[in-house]
Coordinates of C-alpha atoms in Angstrom, one line a residue:
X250 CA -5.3 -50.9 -70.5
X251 CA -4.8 -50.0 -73.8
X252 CA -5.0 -46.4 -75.8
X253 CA -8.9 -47.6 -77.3
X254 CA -9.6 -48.3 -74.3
X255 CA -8.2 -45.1 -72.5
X256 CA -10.4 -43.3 -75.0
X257 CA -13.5 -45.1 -74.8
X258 CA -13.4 -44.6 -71.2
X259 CA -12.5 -40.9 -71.3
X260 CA -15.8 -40.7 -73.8
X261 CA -17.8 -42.3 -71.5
X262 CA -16.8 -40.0 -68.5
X263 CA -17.2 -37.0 -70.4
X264 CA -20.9 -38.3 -71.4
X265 CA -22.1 -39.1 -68.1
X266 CA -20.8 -35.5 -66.8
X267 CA -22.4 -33.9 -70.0
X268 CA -26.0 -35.7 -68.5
X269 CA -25.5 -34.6 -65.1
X270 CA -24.6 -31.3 -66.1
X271 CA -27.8 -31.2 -68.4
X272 CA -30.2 -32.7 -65.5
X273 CA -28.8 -30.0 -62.8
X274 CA -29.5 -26.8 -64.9
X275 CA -32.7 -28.2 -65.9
X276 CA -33.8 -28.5 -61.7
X277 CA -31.8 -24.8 -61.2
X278 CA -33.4 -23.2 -63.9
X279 CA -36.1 -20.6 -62.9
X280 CA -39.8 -20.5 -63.8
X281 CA -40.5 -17.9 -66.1
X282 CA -44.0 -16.7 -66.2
X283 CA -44.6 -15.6 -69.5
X284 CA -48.5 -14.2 -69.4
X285 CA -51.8 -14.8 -67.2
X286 CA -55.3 -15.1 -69.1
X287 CA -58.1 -15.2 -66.2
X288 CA -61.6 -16.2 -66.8
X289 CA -64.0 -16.5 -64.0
X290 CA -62.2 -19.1 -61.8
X291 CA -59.8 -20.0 -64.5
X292 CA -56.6 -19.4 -64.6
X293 CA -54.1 -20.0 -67.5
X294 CA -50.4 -19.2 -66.9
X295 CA -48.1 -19.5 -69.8
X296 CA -44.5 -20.4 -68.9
X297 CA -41.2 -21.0 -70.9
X298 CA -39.4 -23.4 -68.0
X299 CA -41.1 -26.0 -65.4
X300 CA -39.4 -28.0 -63.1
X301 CA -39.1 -31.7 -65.1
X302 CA -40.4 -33.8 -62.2
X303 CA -43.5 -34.6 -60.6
X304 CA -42.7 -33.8 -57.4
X305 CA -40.9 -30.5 -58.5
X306 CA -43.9 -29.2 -59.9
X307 CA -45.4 -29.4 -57.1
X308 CA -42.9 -28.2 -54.9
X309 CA -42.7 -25.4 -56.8
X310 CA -46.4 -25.0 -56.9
X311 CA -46.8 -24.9 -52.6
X312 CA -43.7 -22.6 -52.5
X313 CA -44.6 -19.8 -54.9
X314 CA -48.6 -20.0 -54.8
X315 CA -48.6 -16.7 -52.6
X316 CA -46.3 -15.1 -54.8
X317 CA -48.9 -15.9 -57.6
X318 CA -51.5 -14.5 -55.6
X319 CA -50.0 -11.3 -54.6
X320 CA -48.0 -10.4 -57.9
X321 CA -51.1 -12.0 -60.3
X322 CA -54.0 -12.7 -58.8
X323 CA -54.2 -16.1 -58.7
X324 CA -55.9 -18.7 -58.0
X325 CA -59.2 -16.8 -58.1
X326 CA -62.0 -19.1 -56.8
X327 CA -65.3 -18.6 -57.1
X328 CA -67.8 -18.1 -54.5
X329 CA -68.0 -21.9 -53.2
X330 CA -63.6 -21.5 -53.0
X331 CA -63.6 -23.5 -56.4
X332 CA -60.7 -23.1 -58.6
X333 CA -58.2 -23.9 -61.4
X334 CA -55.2 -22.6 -62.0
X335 CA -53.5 -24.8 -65.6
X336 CA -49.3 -24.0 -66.4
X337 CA -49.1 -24.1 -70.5
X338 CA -46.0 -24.3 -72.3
X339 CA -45.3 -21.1 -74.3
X340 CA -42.0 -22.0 -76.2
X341 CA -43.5 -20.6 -79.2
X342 CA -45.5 -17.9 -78.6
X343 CA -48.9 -16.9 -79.7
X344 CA -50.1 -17.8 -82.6
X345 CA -53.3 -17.3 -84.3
X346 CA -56.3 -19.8 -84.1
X347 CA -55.6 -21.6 -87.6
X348 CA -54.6 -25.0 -86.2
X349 CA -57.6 -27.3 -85.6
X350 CA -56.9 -27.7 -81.4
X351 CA -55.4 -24.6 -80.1
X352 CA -56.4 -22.8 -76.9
X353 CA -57.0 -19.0 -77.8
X354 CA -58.0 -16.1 -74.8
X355 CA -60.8 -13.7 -75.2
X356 CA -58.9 -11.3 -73.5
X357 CA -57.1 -10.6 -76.5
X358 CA -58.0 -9.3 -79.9
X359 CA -57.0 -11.6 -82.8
X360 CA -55.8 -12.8 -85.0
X361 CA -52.5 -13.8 -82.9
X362 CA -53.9 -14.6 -79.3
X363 CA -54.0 -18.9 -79.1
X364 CA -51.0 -20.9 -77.9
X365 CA -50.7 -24.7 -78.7
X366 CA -52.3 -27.0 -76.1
X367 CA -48.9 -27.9 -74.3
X368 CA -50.2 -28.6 -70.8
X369 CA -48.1 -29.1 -68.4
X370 CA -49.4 -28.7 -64.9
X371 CA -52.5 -27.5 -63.5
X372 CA -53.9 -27.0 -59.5
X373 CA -57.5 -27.5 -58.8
X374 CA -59.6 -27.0 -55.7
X375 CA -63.4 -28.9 -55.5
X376 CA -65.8 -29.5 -53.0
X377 CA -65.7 -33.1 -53.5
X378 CA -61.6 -33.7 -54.0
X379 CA -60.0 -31.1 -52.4
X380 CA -56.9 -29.6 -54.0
X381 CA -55.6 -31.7 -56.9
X382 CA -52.5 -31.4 -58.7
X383 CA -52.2 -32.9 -62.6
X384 CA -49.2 -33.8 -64.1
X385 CA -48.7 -35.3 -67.7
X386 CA -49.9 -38.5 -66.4
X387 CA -50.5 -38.3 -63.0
X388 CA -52.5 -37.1 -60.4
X389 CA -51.9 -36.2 -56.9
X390 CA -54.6 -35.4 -53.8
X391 CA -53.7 -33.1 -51.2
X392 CA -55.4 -34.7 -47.9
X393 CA -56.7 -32.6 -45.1
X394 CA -53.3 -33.0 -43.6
X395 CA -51.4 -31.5 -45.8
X396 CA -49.9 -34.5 -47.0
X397 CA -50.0 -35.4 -50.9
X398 CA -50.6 -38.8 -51.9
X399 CA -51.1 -40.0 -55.6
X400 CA -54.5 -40.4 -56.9
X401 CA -55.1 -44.7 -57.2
X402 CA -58.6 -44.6 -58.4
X403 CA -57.4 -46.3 -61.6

């Protein structure tokens, strides 16, 4: 094998353990809940980190939803059990209502109290579907079961 060749090899290595490295702190890092805004049976959490998969989201969802309810409230259904709880990106802060599609809370005053619309996970509970979970592009039904299958209705 020759020294290019050696050195190519090396570069690739050290890539592929640069990605791996990247991938595992992104599944280890923790959720940081940044802010709750609650309307009626609404609720908006902004985070800064969210586990990247489907399926981590959710996991993350079933294993800290009491930990949500006791430390924030949340979910807060209504009187039928109806609610929806959405997980916003907040990498930027608040910012005020300026942009033509921001989301902005009336329970703060202005001008600075609207984050961009950076969805990225939300858990609902209806009479007619049950408990839902949205991802970006996604959705997944929790049956009576417990088990969680992906919504096909497409």
């Amino acid at each position: 094998m020759t020294v290019k060749n050696k050195k190519i090899l090396i570069l690739f290595f050290l890539a592929v353990c640069g990605l791996l490295g990247y991938w595992v702190w992104l599944f280890l890092r923790s959720v940081e809940i940044v802010a709750v805004h609650q309307e009626n049976n609404y609720s908006d959490v902004l985070v800064r980190s969210f586990p990247p998969t489907d399926k981590g989201k959710i996991s993350w969802w079933l294993e800290n939803k009491n930990m949500l309810k006791e430390k924030y409230g949340i979910p807060k259904p209504d009187s039928d059990g109806l609610f929806t709880v959405i997980f916003w990106y907040f990498d930027d802060g608040y910012k005020e209502e300026g942009k033509y599609d921001r989301l902005c809370f009336n329970d703060m005053k202005p001008p600075k109290n609207c984050i961009e619309k950076n969805r990225v996970f939300s858990v609902s509970d209806s009479k007619n579907m049950g408990v839902s979970f949205t991802t970006h592009d996604e959705i997944y039904r929790m049956r009576k079961n417990g088990k969680i299958v992906k919504d096909e209705s497409d």
